[in-house]
Amino acid sequence: MTSTNQRVTGRHVQPVERTDEETDPEAEPERERDECPECGASGVTDEKRGETVCQECGVVLEEGVVDRGPEWRSFDARDKAEKSRVGSPTTEMLHDRGLSSVIDWQNKDAHGQTLSAKKREQMSRLRTWDERFRSRSAQDRNLKQALGEIDRMASALGIPKDARETASVIYRRALDEELIPGRSIEAMATGSLYAGARQAGVPRTLDELETVSRVDRKEFARAYRYIARELELAMEPTDPEQYVPRLVSDLDLPEETKQRAVELLEAGKREAVHSGKNPVGLAAAAIYAAGRLTNVDVTQHEVADAADVSAVTIRDRYTELLDADDQAA
């Protein structure tokens, strides 16, 4: 019969004293996970391989990284939109910030099949009620109309998304401060877009806004001044250099001419030539002068048409910029 009491024999081992640093893992300074232990450079994550690799010596810092992206692949924007199972991000360019539901107008089901006549009538009634519930108050209807105007004008002028967001925030502030009642929605929307474009660093002239606005220049210019005064918007004078990239792109001029035009404007600012001058005219004059200095065939009338200024303005300004450049040299 085997006894259950087994005799354990072995060497007597002295207990090893552990230091505080070994017992307390938090006491040891932790190395950054994306820092290479060999060369100290930062690592780069390769999502296809699931690894974090040092960009200098190639040491694999981490492997088996979980891919948190979708399990499907898309090859164009439409395919991505159809497979995505999440909604669009919130945006200030919609009156409800994009949080409400939107019923599609394609009259097709989830499988792409066309709806029957009875279902189409039902979906039409649902869309009508959906639109009514999305803008039930007068403030929502005001905001919906104004933001639609801002988006329409910004699209016509090629204003980027960040400037549209800024303009939408400015109009929302004006609506919250009760600056809209008694004034034209179109004028206040145009003034907000002008202010938003200036704050975002992509200014547009009043003449450009006049071509897309539903009100005349005098009315939306007055609305802009009112918004800037009441909301205390910090509006710095427009820098002529902000107009150079767009004008150079419209005229299809080389990069060398663009850089020379910027240098001329910087020299003009050091000599205070820009004080009290139209920034668009200065930018156009700098581009014409830079074209002459870089042997690019561009005429005064071509630059004047692109900048929407007169050729006389360019003739008066480009000589001043050339003189300022000579003094700075």
Tab-separated table of C-alpha atoms in Angstrom:
chain	number	residue	atom	x	y	z
A	1	MET	CA	0.000	0.000	0.000
A	2	THR	CA	1.405	3.301	-0.996
A	3	SER	CA	1.437	5.968	1.652
A	4	THR	CA	-0.157	9.233	0.874
A	5	ASN	CA	2.507	11.036	2.881
A	6	GLN	CA	5.292	11.478	0.386
A	7	ARG	CA	8.708	12.496	1.625
A	8	VAL	CA	10.162	15.419	-0.232
A	9	THR	CA	13.923	15.721	-0.246
A	10	GLY	CA	16.172	18.266	-1.859
A	11	ARG	CA	18.761	20.920	-1.346
A	12	HIS	CA	18.193	23.760	0.978
A	13	VAL	CA	18.155	26.922	-1.106
A	14	GLN	CA	18.848	30.247	0.483
A	15	PRO	CA	16.100	32.776	-0.251
A	16	VAL	CA	17.152	35.500	-2.618
A	17	GLU	CA	16.510	38.987	-1.437
A	18	ARG	CA	14.673	41.043	-4.035
A	19	THR	CA	15.398	44.695	-4.351
A	20	ASP	CA	12.727	47.353	-4.298
A	21	GLU	CA	13.185	47.954	-8.011
A	22	GLU	CA	12.487	44.258	-8.737
A	23	THR	CA	9.449	44.047	-6.506
A	24	ASP	CA	7.950	47.279	-7.676
A	25	PRO	CA	7.700	47.335	-11.473
A	26	GLU	CA	6.416	50.900	-11.373
A	27	ALA	CA	9.639	52.097	-9.776
A	28	GLU	CA	11.610	51.323	-12.936
A	29	PRO	CA	11.204	54.008	-15.572
A	30	GLU	CA	9.199	52.612	-18.417
A	31	ARG	CA	10.618	52.877	-21.886
A	32	GLU	CA	8.340	54.234	-24.502
A	33	ARG	CA	6.787	51.446	-26.543
A	34	ASP	CA	7.587	53.160	-29.808
A	35	GLU	CA	11.192	53.943	-28.865
A	36	CYS	CA	13.897	51.627	-30.215
A	37	PRO	CA	16.146	50.087	-27.479
A	38	GLU	CA	19.068	49.859	-29.916
A	39	CYS	CA	19.290	53.335	-31.420
A	40	GLY	CA	16.609	55.310	-29.591
A	41	ALA	CA	14.738	56.241	-32.768
A	42	SER	CA	10.969	56.177	-33.018
A	43	GLY	CA	9.112	53.246	-34.500
A	44	VAL	CA	6.694	53.076	-37.386
A	45	THR	CA	3.606	50.853	-37.298
A	46	ASP	CA	3.044	48.679	-40.351
A	47	GLU	CA	-0.689	47.971	-40.294
A	48	LYS	CA	-0.511	45.300	-43.015
A	49	ARG	CA	2.034	43.193	-41.105
A	50	GLY	CA	0.810	44.145	-37.632
A	51	GLU	CA	4.271	45.187	-36.509
A	52	THR	CA	5.991	48.245	-35.096
A	53	VAL	CA	9.432	48.561	-36.675
A	54	CYS	CA	12.245	51.029	-35.974
A	55	GLN	CA	12.576	53.382	-38.896
A	56	GLU	CA	16.369	53.635	-38.465
A	57	CYS	CA	17.795	50.154	-37.778
A	58	GLY	CA	14.804	47.922	-38.566
A	59	VAL	CA	14.396	46.298	-35.132
A	60	VAL	CA	10.879	44.896	-34.607
A	61	LEU	CA	9.597	46.608	-31.474
A	62	GLU	CA	6.176	44.987	-31.367
A	63	GLU	CA	4.355	42.349	-33.369
A	64	GLY	CA	0.878	40.949	-33.493
A	65	VAL	CA	-0.717	44.389	-33.280
A	66	VAL	CA	-4.494	44.236	-33.410
A	67	ASP	CA	-5.930	45.725	-36.609
A	68	ARG	CA	-8.729	48.005	-35.461
A	69	GLY	CA	-9.856	48.843	-38.966
A	70	PRO	CA	-12.820	47.336	-40.802
A	71	GLU	CA	-12.716	43.739	-41.983
A	72	TRP	CA	-13.674	44.784	-45.532
A	73	ARG	CA	-11.745	46.570	-48.248
A	74	SER	CA	-12.926	49.368	-50.515
A	75	PHE	CA	-11.424	50.696	-53.721
A	76	ASP	CA	-13.376	53.928	-54.203
A	77	ALA	CA	-15.388	56.419	-52.171
A	78	ARG	CA	-18.756	55.002	-53.211
A	79	ASP	CA	-17.779	51.469	-52.244
A	80	LYS	CA	-16.509	52.720	-48.880
A	81	ALA	CA	-19.734	54.619	-48.185
A	82	GLU	CA	-21.864	51.557	-48.998
A	83	LYS	CA	-19.895	49.207	-46.739
A	84	SER	CA	-19.439	51.559	-43.817
A	85	ARG	CA	-21.696	50.819	-40.849
A	86	VAL	CA	-21.269	54.127	-39.059
A	87	GLY	CA	-22.717	57.557	-39.666
A	88	SER	CA	-20.975	60.686	-40.832
A	89	PRO	CA	-19.085	62.793	-38.267
A	90	THR	CA	-20.709	65.800	-36.684
A	91	THR	CA	-20.306	69.036	-38.565
A	92	GLU	CA	-21.211	72.660	-37.975
A	93	MET	CA	-22.293	73.018	-41.608
A	94	LEU	CA	-25.651	71.302	-40.929
A	95	HIS	CA	-28.299	72.897	-38.757
A	96	ASP	CA	-28.625	69.729	-36.633
A	97	ARG	CA	-24.867	69.022	-36.779
A	98	GLY	CA	-25.582	65.838	-38.721
A	99	LEU	CA	-27.053	64.002	-35.726
A	100	SER	CA	-30.511	63.351	-37.159
A	101	SER	CA	-31.523	60.610	-39.562
A	102	VAL	CA	-31.545	61.133	-43.309
A	103	ILE	CA	-33.837	59.155	-45.608
A	104	ASP	CA	-32.283	58.486	-48.997
A	105	TRP	CA	-34.036	59.660	-52.167
A	106	GLN	CA	-33.065	56.698	-54.369
A	107	ASN	CA	-36.257	54.668	-53.645
A	108	LYS	CA	-34.278	51.425	-53.325
A	109	ASP	CA	-34.122	48.864	-50.551
A	110	ALA	CA	-31.046	47.453	-48.819
A	111	HIS	CA	-30.499	44.973	-51.677
A	112	GLY	CA	-30.626	47.651	-54.361
A	113	GLN	CA	-34.066	46.654	-55.606
A	114	THR	CA	-36.507	49.355	-56.710
A	115	LEU	CA	-39.387	49.925	-54.304
A	116	SER	CA	-42.940	49.296	-55.327
A	117	ALA	CA	-45.349	52.161	-55.987
A	118	LYS	CA	-47.008	51.724	-52.594
A	119	LYS	CA	-43.661	51.756	-50.791
A	120	ARG	CA	-42.528	54.831	-52.734
A	121	GLU	CA	-45.599	56.743	-51.605
A	122	GLN	CA	-44.967	55.665	-48.046
A	123	MET	CA	-41.308	56.729	-48.170
A	124	SER	CA	-42.304	60.078	-49.681
A	125	ARG	CA	-44.599	60.769	-46.726
A	126	LEU	CA	-41.837	59.688	-44.318
A	127	ARG	CA	-39.378	62.085	-45.960
A	128	THR	CA	-41.862	64.945	-45.644
A	129	TRP	CA	-42.397	64.320	-41.950
A	130	ASP	CA	-38.687	63.767	-41.429
A	131	GLU	CA	-37.919	67.191	-42.916
A	132	ARG	CA	-40.582	68.795	-40.737
A	133	PHE	CA	-39.281	67.217	-37.540
A	134	ARG	CA	-35.659	68.078	-38.350
A	135	SER	CA	-36.485	71.792	-38.488
A	136	ARG	CA	-39.450	72.354	-36.237
A	137	SER	CA	-38.506	75.722	-34.731
A	138	ALA	CA	-38.048	79.025	-36.518
A	139	GLN	CA	-34.406	79.115	-35.420
A	140	ASP	CA	-33.733	75.727	-37.031
A	141	ARG	CA	-35.357	76.845	-40.283
A	142	ASN	CA	-33.322	80.064	-40.240
A	143	LEU	CA	-30.113	78.127	-39.604
A	144	LYS	CA	-30.905	75.558	-42.292
A	145	GLN	CA	-31.437	78.252	-44.930
A	146	ALA	CA	-28.336	80.237	-43.932
A	147	LEU	CA	-25.995	77.233	-43.810
A	148	GLY	CA	-27.287	76.128	-47.188
A	149	GLU	CA	-26.419	79.566	-48.580
A	150	ILE	CA	-22.935	79.416	-47.043
A	151	ASP	CA	-22.291	75.993	-48.547
A	152	ARG	CA	-23.566	77.078	-51.973
A	153	MET	CA	-21.401	80.203	-52.124
A	154	ALA	CA	-18.347	78.405	-50.716
A	155	SER	CA	-18.671	75.674	-53.345
A	156	ALA	CA	-18.890	78.253	-56.131
A	157	LEU	CA	-15.764	80.053	-54.862
A	158	GLY	CA	-13.757	76.925	-54.061
A	159	ILE	CA	-13.475	77.735	-50.352
A	160	PRO	CA	-12.135	74.762	-48.334
A	161	LYS	CA	-14.060	72.880	-45.671
A	162	ASP	CA	-12.344	74.406	-42.644
A	163	ALA	CA	-13.330	77.913	-43.761
A	164	ARG	CA	-16.933	76.753	-44.245
A	165	GLU	CA	-16.932	75.335	-40.715
A	166	THR	CA	-15.601	78.636	-39.365
A	167	ALA	CA	-18.259	80.609	-41.254
A	168	SER	CA	-20.978	78.297	-39.912
A	169	VAL	CA	-19.764	78.816	-36.339
A	170	ILE	CA	-19.776	82.591	-36.844
A	171	TYR	CA	-23.376	82.525	-38.111
A	172	ARG	CA	-24.423	80.305	-35.196
A	173	ARG	CA	-22.905	82.820	-32.784
A	174	ALA	CA	-24.739	85.655	-34.503
A	175	LEU	CA	-27.997	83.705	-34.238
A	176	ASP	CA	-27.435	82.973	-30.547
A	177	GLU	CA	-26.695	86.662	-29.895
A	178	GLU	CA	-29.970	87.568	-31.679
A	179	LEU	CA	-28.223	89.592	-34.382
A	180	ILE	CA	-30.228	88.073	-37.255
A	181	PRO	CA	-33.821	89.338	-36.612
A	182	GLY	CA	-34.599	92.334	-38.795
A	183	ARG	CA	-31.769	91.623	-41.235
A	184	SER	CA	-31.458	89.643	-44.427
A	185	ILE	CA	-30.449	86.006	-43.937
A	186	GLU	CA	-28.543	86.030	-47.239
A	187	ALA	CA	-26.604	89.160	-46.276
A	188	MET	CA	-25.663	87.805	-42.846
A	189	ALA	CA	-24.667	84.450	-44.367
A	190	THR	CA	-22.453	86.194	-46.936
A	191	GLY	CA	-20.868	88.346	-44.237
A	192	SER	CA	-20.209	85.241	-42.126
A	193	LEU	CA	-18.569	83.490	-45.070
A	194	TYR	CA	-16.341	86.501	-45.745
A	195	ALA	CA	-15.287	86.584	-42.090
A	196	GLY	CA	-14.770	82.819	-41.941
A	197	ALA	CA	-12.590	82.807	-45.054
A	198	ARG	CA	-10.419	85.592	-43.627
A	199	GLN	CA	-10.021	83.826	-40.284
A	200	ALA	CA	-9.144	80.536	-42.008
A	201	GLY	CA	-6.403	82.187	-44.064
A	202	VAL	CA	-8.115	81.784	-47.464
A	203	PRO	CA	-9.630	85.244	-47.991
A	204	ARG	CA	-11.907	86.142	-50.859
A	205	THR	CA	-12.537	89.656	-52.076
A	206	LEU	CA	-15.859	91.441	-51.852
A	207	ASP	CA	-16.011	91.478	-55.644
A	208	GLU	CA	-15.760	87.672	-55.728
A	209	LEU	CA	-18.487	87.294	-53.129
A	210	GLU	CA	-20.708	89.690	-55.043
A	211	THR	CA	-20.736	87.315	-58.028
A	212	VAL	CA	-22.258	84.449	-55.981
A	213	SER	CA	-24.292	86.295	-53.339
A	214	ARG	CA	-28.032	86.885	-53.692
A	215	VAL	CA	-27.699	90.427	-52.267
A	216	ASP	CA	-25.664	93.386	-53.428
A	217	ARG	CA	-22.210	94.226	-52.182
A	218	LYS	CA	-23.241	97.186	-50.044
A	219	GLU	CA	-25.713	95.111	-48.037
A	220	PHE	CA	-23.466	92.146	-47.167
A	221	ALA	CA	-20.477	94.442	-46.513
A	222	ARG	CA	-22.608	96.267	-43.948
A	223	ALA	CA	-23.646	92.902	-42.482
A	224	TYR	CA	-19.997	91.824	-42.194
A	225	ARG	CA	-19.032	95.000	-40.336
A	226	TYR	CA	-21.977	94.520	-37.994
A	227	ILE	CA	-21.025	90.893	-37.260
A	228	ALA	CA	-17.359	91.734	-36.702
A	229	ARG	CA	-18.274	94.578	-34.325
A	230	GLU	CA	-20.931	92.789	-32.282
A	231	LEU	CA	-19.088	89.463	-31.989
A	232	GLU	CA	-15.736	91.227	-31.454
A	233	LEU	CA	-14.014	89.173	-34.141
A	234	ALA	CA	-10.258	89.695	-34.178
A	235	MET	CA	-9.768	90.532	-37.834
A	236	GLU	CA	-6.220	91.358	-38.816
A	237	PRO	CA	-5.528	93.134	-42.116
A	238	THR	CA	-5.411	90.660	-44.965
A	239	ASP	CA	-1.880	89.604	-45.881
A	240	PRO	CA	-1.237	90.018	-49.649
A	241	GLU	CA	0.774	86.777	-49.609
A	242	GLN	CA	-2.439	84.814	-48.999
A	243	TYR	CA	-3.644	85.709	-52.502
A	244	VAL	CA	-0.431	84.677	-54.257
A	245	PRO	CA	-0.930	80.859	-54.432
A	246	ARG	CA	-4.417	81.142	-55.922
A	247	LEU	CA	-3.412	83.745	-58.514
A	248	VAL	CA	-0.302	81.777	-59.483
A	249	SER	CA	-2.436	78.667	-59.901
A	250	ASP	CA	-4.986	80.513	-62.049
A	251	LEU	CA	-2.221	81.886	-64.282
A	252	ASP	CA	-0.358	78.540	-64.394
A	253	LEU	CA	2.973	80.077	-63.438
A	254	PRO	CA	6.048	78.155	-62.207
A	255	GLU	CA	7.021	77.748	-58.561
A	256	GLU	CA	10.030	80.021	-59.021
A	257	THR	CA	7.764	82.930	-59.909
A	258	LYS	CA	5.609	82.249	-56.862
A	259	GLN	CA	8.590	82.271	-54.502
A	260	ARG	CA	9.944	85.478	-56.061
A	261	ALA	CA	6.554	87.164	-55.656
A	262	VAL	CA	6.492	86.229	-51.962
A	263	GLU	CA	9.988	87.672	-51.535
A	264	LEU	CA	8.903	90.929	-53.158
A	265	LEU	CA	5.904	91.190	-50.836
A	266	GLU	CA	8.078	90.531	-47.783
A	267	ALA	CA	10.437	93.292	-48.880
A	268	GLY	CA	7.461	95.580	-49.446
A	269	LYS	CA	6.155	94.904	-45.923
A	270	ARG	CA	9.540	95.720	-44.437
A	271	GLU	CA	9.447	99.058	-46.254
A	272	ALA	CA	5.749	99.598	-45.313
A	273	VAL	CA	4.668	99.702	-48.950
A	274	HIS	CA	1.573	97.612	-48.154
A	275	SER	CA	0.152	100.150	-45.691
A	276	GLY	CA	-3.217	101.418	-46.943
A	277	LYS	CA	-3.004	99.459	-50.213
A	278	ASN	CA	-5.403	96.916	-51.641
A	279	PRO	CA	-3.869	93.498	-50.791
A	280	VAL	CA	-5.166	91.923	-53.996
A	281	GLY	CA	-3.586	94.653	-56.098
A	282	LEU	CA	-0.280	94.236	-54.270
A	283	ALA	CA	-0.336	90.478	-54.804
A	284	ALA	CA	-1.077	90.942	-58.515
A	285	ALA	CA	1.707	93.510	-58.863
A	286	ALA	CA	4.154	91.189	-57.075
A	287	ILE	CA	3.288	88.348	-59.442
A	288	TYR	CA	3.775	90.544	-62.509
A	289	ALA	CA	7.096	91.859	-61.191
A	290	ALA	CA	8.209	88.332	-60.301
A	291	GLY	CA	7.316	87.191	-63.803
A	292	ARG	CA	9.571	89.832	-65.284
A	293	LEU	CA	12.429	88.922	-62.921
A	294	THR	CA	12.135	85.191	-63.672
A	295	ASN	CA	11.695	85.654	-67.458
A	296	VAL	CA	8.118	84.389	-67.497
A	297	ASP	CA	5.907	85.717	-70.258
A	298	VAL	CA	2.883	87.160	-68.430
A	299	THR	CA	1.206	90.469	-69.264
A	300	GLN	CA	-0.340	93.063	-67.002
A	301	HIS	CA	-3.784	92.474	-68.454
A	302	GLU	CA	-3.600	88.709	-67.788
A	303	VAL	CA	-2.679	89.275	-64.169
A	304	ALA	CA	-5.275	92.035	-63.835
A	305	ASP	CA	-8.030	89.760	-65.174
A	306	ALA	CA	-7.051	86.945	-62.789
A	307	ALA	CA	-6.982	89.288	-59.776
A	308	ASP	CA	-9.994	91.350	-60.876
A	309	VAL	CA	-8.080	94.629	-60.600
A	310	SER	CA	-7.114	97.252	-63.174
A	311	ALA	CA	-3.848	97.222	-65.082
A	312	VAL	CA	-3.194	100.756	-63.822
A	313	THR	CA	-3.087	99.414	-60.266
A	314	ILE	CA	-0.475	96.845	-61.259
A	315	ARG	CA	1.668	99.477	-63.001
A	316	ASP	CA	1.583	101.708	-59.937
A	317	ARG	CA	2.298	98.962	-57.402
A	318	TYR	CA	4.943	96.812	-59.065
A	319	THR	CA	7.416	99.671	-59.348
A	320	GLU	CA	7.002	100.360	-55.637
A	321	LEU	CA	7.697	96.710	-54.846
A	322	LEU	CA	10.789	96.666	-57.050
A	323	ASP	CA	12.107	99.805	-55.340
A	324	ALA	CA	11.490	98.275	-51.918
A	325	ASP	CA	13.305	95.109	-52.981
A	326	ASP	CA	16.296	97.131	-54.141
A	327	GLN	CA	16.425	99.022	-50.840
A	328	ALA	CA	16.187	95.786	-48.852
A	329	ALA	CA	19.052	94.284	-50.874
